[in-house]
Short mmCIF file of C-alpha atoms in Angstrom, two decimals:
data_model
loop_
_atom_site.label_atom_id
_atom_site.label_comp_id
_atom_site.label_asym_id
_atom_site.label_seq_id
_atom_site.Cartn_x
_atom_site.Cartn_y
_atom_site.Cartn_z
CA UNK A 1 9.32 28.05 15.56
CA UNK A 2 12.79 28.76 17.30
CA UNK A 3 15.52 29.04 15.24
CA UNK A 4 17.66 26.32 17.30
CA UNK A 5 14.47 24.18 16.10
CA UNK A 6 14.62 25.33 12.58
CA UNK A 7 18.23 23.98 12.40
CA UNK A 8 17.58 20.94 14.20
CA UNK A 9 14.82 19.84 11.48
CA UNK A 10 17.18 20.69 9.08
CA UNK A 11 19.86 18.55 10.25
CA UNK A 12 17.08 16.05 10.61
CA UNK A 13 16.59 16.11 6.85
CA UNK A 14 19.92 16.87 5.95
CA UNK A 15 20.64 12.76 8.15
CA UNK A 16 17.69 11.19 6.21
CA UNK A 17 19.62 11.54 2.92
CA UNK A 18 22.10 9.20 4.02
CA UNK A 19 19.41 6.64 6.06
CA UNK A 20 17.35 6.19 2.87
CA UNK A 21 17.65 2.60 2.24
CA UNK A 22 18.03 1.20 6.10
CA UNK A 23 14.50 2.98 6.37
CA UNK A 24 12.93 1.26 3.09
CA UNK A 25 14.52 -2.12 4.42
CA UNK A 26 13.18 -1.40 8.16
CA UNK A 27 9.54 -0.62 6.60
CA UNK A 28 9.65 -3.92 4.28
CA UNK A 29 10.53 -6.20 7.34
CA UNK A 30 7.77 -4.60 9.03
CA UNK A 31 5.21 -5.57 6.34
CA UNK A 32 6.70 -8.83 6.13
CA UNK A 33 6.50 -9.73 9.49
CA UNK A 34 2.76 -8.46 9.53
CA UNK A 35 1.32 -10.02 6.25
CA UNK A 36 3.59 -13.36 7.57
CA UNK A 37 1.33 -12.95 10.74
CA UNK A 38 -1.86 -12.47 8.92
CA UNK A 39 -1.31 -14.99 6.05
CA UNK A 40 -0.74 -17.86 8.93
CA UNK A 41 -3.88 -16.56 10.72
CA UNK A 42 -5.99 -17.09 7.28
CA UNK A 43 -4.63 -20.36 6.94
CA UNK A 44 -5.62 -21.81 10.05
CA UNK A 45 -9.13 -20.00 10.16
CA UNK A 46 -9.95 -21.27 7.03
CA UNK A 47 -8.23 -24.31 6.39
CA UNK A 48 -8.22 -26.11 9.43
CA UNK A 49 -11.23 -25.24 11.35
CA UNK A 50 -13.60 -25.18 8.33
CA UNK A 51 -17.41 -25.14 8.88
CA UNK A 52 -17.65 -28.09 11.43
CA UNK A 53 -18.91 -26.29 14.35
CA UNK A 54 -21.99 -24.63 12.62
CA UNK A 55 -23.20 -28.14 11.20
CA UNK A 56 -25.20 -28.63 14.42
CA UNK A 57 -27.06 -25.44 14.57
CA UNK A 58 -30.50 -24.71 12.64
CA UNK A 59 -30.38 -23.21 9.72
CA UNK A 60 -30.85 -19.39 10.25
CA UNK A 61 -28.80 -19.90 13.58
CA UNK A 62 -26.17 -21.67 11.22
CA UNK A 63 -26.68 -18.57 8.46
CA UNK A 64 -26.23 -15.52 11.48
CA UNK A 65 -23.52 -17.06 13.28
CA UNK A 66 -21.66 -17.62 9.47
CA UNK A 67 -22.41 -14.08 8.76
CA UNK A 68 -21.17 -12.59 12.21
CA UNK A 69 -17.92 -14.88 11.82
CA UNK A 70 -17.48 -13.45 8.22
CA UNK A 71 -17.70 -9.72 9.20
CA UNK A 72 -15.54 -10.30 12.04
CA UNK A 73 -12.87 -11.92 10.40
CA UNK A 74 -13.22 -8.86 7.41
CA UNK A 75 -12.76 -6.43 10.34
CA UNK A 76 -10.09 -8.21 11.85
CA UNK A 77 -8.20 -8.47 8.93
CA UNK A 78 -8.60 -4.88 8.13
CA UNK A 79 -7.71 -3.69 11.86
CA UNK A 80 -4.62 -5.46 11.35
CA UNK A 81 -4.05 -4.06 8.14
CA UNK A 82 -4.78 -0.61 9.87
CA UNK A 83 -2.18 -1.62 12.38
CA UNK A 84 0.57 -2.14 10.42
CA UNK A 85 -0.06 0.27 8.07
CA UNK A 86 0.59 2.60 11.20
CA UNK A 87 3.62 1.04 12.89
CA UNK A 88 5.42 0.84 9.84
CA UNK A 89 3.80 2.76 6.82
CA UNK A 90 3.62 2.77 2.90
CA UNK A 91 6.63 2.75 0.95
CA UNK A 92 6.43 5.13 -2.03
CA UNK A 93 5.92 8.92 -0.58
CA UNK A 94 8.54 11.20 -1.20
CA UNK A 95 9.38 14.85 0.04
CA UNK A 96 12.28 17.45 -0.77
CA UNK A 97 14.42 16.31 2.16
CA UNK A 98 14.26 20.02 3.76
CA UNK A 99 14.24 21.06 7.48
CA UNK A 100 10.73 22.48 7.37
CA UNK A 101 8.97 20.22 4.42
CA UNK A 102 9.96 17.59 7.20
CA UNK A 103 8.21 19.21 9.88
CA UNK A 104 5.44 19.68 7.91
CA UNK A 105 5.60 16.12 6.90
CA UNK A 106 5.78 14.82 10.28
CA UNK A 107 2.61 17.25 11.73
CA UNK A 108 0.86 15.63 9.07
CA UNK A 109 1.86 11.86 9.52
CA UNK A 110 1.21 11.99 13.33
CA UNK A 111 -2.23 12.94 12.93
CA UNK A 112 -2.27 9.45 9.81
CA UNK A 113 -0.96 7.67 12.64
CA UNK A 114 -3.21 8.54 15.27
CA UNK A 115 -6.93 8.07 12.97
CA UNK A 116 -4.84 4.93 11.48
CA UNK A 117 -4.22 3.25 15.39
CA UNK A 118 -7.63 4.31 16.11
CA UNK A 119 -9.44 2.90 13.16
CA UNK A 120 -7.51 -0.33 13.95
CA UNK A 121 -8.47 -0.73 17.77
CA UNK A 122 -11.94 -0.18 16.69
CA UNK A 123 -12.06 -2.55 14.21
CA UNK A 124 -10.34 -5.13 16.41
CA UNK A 125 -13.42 -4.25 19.35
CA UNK A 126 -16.32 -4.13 16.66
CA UNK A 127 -14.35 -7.64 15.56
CA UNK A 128 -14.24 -9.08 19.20
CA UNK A 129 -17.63 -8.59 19.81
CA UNK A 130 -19.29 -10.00 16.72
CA UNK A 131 -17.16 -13.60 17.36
CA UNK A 132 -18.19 -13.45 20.83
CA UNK A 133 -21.98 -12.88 19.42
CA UNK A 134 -21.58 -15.62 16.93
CA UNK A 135 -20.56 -17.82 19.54
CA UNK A 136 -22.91 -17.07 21.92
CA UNK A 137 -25.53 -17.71 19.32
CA UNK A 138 -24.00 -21.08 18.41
CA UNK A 139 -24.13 -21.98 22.47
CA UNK A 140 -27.78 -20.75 23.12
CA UNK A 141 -29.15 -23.02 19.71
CA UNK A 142 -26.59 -25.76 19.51
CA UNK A 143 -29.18 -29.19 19.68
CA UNK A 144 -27.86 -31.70 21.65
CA UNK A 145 -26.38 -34.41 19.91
CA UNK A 146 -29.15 -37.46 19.82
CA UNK A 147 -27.74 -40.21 22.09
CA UNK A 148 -28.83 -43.77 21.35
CA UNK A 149 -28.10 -43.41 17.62
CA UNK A 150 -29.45 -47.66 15.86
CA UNK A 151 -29.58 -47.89 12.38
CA UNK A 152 -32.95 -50.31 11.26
CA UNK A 153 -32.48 -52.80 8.53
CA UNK A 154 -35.83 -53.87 7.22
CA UNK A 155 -36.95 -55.73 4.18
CA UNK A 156 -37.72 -52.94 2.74
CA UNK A 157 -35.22 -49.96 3.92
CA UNK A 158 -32.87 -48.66 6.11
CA UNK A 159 -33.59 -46.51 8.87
CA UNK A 160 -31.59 -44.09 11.04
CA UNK A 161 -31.89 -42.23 14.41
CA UNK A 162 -32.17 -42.18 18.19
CA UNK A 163 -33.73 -44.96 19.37
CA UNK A 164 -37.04 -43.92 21.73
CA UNK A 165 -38.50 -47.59 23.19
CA UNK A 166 -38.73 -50.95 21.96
CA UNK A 167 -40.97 -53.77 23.13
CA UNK A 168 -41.93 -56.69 21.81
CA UNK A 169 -44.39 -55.42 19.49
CA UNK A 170 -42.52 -52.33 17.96
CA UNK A 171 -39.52 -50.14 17.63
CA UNK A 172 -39.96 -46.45 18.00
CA UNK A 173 -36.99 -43.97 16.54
CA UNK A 174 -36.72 -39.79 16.03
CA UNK A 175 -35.43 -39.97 12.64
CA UNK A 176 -35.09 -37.25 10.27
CA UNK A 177 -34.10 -33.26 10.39
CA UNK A 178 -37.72 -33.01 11.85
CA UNK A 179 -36.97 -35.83 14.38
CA UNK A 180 -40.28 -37.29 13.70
CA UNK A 181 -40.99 -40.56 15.77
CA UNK A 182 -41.27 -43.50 13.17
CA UNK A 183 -42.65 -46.83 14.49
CA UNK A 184 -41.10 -50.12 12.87
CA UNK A 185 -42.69 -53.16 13.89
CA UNK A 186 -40.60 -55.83 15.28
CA UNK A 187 -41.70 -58.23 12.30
CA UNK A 188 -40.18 -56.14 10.05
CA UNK A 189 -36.61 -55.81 11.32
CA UNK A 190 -34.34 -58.04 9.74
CA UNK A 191 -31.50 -56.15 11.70
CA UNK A 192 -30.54 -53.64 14.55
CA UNK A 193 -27.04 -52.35 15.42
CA UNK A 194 -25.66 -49.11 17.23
CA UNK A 195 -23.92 -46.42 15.19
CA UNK A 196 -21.83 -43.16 15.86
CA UNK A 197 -23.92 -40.69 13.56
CA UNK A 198 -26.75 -41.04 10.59
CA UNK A 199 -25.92 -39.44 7.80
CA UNK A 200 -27.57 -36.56 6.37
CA UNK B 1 26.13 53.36 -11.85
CA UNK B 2 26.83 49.47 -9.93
CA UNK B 3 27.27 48.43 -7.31
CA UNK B 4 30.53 46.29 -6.09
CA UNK B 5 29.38 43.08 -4.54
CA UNK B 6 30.97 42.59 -0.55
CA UNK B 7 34.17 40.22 -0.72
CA UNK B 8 33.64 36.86 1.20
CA UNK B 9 34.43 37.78 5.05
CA UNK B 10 36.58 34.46 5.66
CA UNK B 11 37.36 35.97 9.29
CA UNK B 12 34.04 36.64 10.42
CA UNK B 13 33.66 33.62 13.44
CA UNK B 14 31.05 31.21 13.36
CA UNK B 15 28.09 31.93 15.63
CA UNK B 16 24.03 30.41 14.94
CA UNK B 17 23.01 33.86 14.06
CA UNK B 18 18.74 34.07 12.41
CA UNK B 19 18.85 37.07 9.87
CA UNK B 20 15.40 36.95 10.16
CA UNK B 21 13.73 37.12 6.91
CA UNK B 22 15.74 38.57 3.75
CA UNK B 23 15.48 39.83 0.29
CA UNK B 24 15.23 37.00 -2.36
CA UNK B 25 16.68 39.25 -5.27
CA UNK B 26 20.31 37.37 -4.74
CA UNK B 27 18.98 33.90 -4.62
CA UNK B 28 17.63 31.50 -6.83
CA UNK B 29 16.59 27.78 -7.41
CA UNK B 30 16.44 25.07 -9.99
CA UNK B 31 15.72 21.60 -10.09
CA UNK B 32 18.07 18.82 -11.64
CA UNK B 33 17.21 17.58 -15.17
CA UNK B 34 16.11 14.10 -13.40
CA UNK B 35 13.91 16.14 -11.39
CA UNK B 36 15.47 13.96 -8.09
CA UNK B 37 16.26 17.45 -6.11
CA UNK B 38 16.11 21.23 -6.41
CA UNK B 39 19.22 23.26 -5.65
CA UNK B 40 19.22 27.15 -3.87
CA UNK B 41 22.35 29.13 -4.43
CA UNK B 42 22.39 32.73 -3.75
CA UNK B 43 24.96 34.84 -1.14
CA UNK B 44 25.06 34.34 2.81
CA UNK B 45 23.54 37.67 3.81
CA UNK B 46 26.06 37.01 6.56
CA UNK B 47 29.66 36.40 5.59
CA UNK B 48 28.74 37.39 2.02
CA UNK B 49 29.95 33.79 0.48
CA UNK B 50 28.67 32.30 -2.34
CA UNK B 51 26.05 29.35 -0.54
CA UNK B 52 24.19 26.69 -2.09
CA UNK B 53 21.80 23.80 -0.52
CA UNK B 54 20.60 20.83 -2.41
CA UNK B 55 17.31 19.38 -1.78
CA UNK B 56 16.74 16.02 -2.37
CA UNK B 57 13.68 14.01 -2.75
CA UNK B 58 13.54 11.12 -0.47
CA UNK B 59 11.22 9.20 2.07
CA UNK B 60 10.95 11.30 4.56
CA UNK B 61 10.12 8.00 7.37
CA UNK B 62 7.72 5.43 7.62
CA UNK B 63 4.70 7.11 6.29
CA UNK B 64 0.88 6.35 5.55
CA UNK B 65 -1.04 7.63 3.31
CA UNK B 66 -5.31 6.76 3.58
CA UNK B 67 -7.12 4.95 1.25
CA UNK B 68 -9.09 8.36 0.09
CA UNK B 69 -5.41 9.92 -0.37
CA UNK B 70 -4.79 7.09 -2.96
CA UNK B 71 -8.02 7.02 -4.85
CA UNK B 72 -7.55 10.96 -5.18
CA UNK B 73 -4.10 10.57 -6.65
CA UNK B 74 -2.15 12.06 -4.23
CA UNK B 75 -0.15 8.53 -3.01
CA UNK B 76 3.30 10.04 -3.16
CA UNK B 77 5.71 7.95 -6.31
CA UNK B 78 7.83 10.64 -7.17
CA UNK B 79 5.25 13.51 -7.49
CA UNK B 80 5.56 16.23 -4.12
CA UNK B 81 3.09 15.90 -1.61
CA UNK B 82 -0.05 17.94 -1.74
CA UNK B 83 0.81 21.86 -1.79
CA UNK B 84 4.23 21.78 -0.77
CA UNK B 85 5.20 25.13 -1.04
CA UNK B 86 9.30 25.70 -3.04
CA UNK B 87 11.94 25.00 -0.61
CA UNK B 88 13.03 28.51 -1.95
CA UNK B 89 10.47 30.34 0.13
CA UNK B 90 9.22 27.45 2.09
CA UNK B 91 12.47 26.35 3.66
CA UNK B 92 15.03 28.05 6.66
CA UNK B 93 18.36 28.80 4.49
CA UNK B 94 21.99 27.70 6.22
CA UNK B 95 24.92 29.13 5.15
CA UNK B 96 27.04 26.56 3.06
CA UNK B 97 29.89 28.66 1.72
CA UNK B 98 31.77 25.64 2.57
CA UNK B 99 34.68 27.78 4.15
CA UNK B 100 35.56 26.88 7.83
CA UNK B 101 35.20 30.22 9.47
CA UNK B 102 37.12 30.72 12.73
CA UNK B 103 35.21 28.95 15.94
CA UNK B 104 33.63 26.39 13.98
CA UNK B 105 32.49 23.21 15.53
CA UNK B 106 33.88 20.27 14.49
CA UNK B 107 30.69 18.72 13.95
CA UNK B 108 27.90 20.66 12.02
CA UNK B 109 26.56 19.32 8.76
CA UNK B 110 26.38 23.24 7.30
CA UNK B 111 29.81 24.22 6.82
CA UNK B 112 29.64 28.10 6.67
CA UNK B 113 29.47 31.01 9.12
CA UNK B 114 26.43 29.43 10.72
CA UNK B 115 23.92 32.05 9.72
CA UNK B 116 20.51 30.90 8.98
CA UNK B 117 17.79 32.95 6.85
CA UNK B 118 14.42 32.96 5.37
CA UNK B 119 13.98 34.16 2.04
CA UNK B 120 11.08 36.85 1.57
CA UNK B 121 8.13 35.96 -1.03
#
């Protein structure tokens, strides 16, 4: 190390005794800005777009594509944790305020800042991918929605589901998780109308 | 018999000079009762004036510190980070008689003869 460096360093340090608080203030508007960031991202993730989508898949589709959405989101949340961390750091360590304890300091936060940026990118990737799996899983086992959706009123009961063929003797419907084919006969209906959905 | 310390050379002219490494036996430390810095005084092996350098604890930037850092107990507060060596050996000493010598710039933020030293263990 050159002496010219030596003093430089040291006039580095000797400037950061008089930049203390800007820095602290810089450092909380950074965290602010990124937990603002991530606290508006948890709120529409789990507030607004709740569990809808994964309603219409089968049950260990539903169950995998909840668990790859759950890891993703923990990774995503961490990489940007990770992120922030790096860009703008944790308040709280403290040095003597010397020319070389600052080099030494800096040697050893460049190398935080580096594994920190890199942990976040590859959380962020590993994150990508698993949504992108999740929703490729929900795609490739969605059911289609049953079309022709009549709800039965008989003497007896009410039935619901997709309406197969009618004639004059019977009425066939899918009804059911199953979608078993029920046959009503035409005797026994006291009523027929279309509806959106059947309940559960 | 002892020996008569050198007077203060107020003419000698300012110039960035490295002494190198020098003996420690004219220089000391101690750290403030509040334990916020740690002050070196000794003699500028130099100009011969009477120098002194407080060090004071601060954040040194926008830092991180791991998770593993943390659970070990080494997350900064107050305490000095992990084997920090004194600033008496550990640091590059300035000159700050505080006395103007001739040619000084008007701008430096060691006010001496400019003569800069490392103290021997």
């Amino acid at each position: 190390m050159s002496a010219r460096s030596d003093r430089r360093w040291a006039e580095l340090a000797r400037d950061l005794e008089f930049t203390r608080l800007p820095e602290l203030r810089r450092q909380a508007e950074g965290w602010r800005t990124g937990l603002t960031g991530l606290t508006a991202l948890l709120a529409v993730l789990v507030l607004l777009k709740g569990r809808d989508s994964l309603d219409q898949l089968p049950d260990w589709a539903g169950n995998t594509a909840t668990a790859l959405l759950a890891l993703a989101f923990l990774l995503l949340v961490a990489g940007s944790l990770l992120a922030v961390r790096a860009a703008h750091g944790v308040p709280g360590e403290e040095i003597l305020l010397g020319g070389q304890a600052l080099r030494r300091w800096t040697e050893r936060e460049v190398g935080r800042v580096t594994r920190a940026l890199a942990r976040a990118s590859g959380c962020c990737a590993v994150g990508l991918v698993l949504i992108v799996g999740a929703l490729g899983l929900a795609w490739a086992t969605t059911e289609a929605a049953p079309s022709h959706l009549v709800r039965v009123r008989t003497g007896s009961t009410d039935l619901c589901g997709e309406l197969v063929r009618a004639d004059q003797a019977q009425l066939v419907l899918r009804t059911g998780p199953d979608r078993a084919e029920r046959t009503v006969p035409q005797v026994d209906v006291a009523g027929l109308e279309a509806v959106g959905s059947c309940p559960k | 018999m002892s020996s008569t310390p050198t007077p203060h050379d107020h003419h000698l002219p300012y110039a960035e000079a490295d002494l190198g490494e020098v003996d420690g036996a004219s220089f000391s430390q101690a750290a403030a009762p509040d334990g916020r810095s740690v002050r070196v005084t000794g003699t500028c092996p130099r100009c011969h004036g009477s120098t002194g350098t407080e060090f004071r604890r601060g954040n040194p930037g926008t830092g991180t510190k791991g998770l593993f850092d943390r659970l070990s107990g080494r997350s900064g507060g107050t305490a000095r980070s992990e084997s920090e060596p004194e600033p008496l050996h550990g640091e590059v000493h300035f000159c700050e008689c505080g006395h103007g010598h001739p040619s000084i710039p008007a701008e430096v933020r060691f006010v001496g003869c400019g003569a800069s030293w490392r103290i021997a263990p």
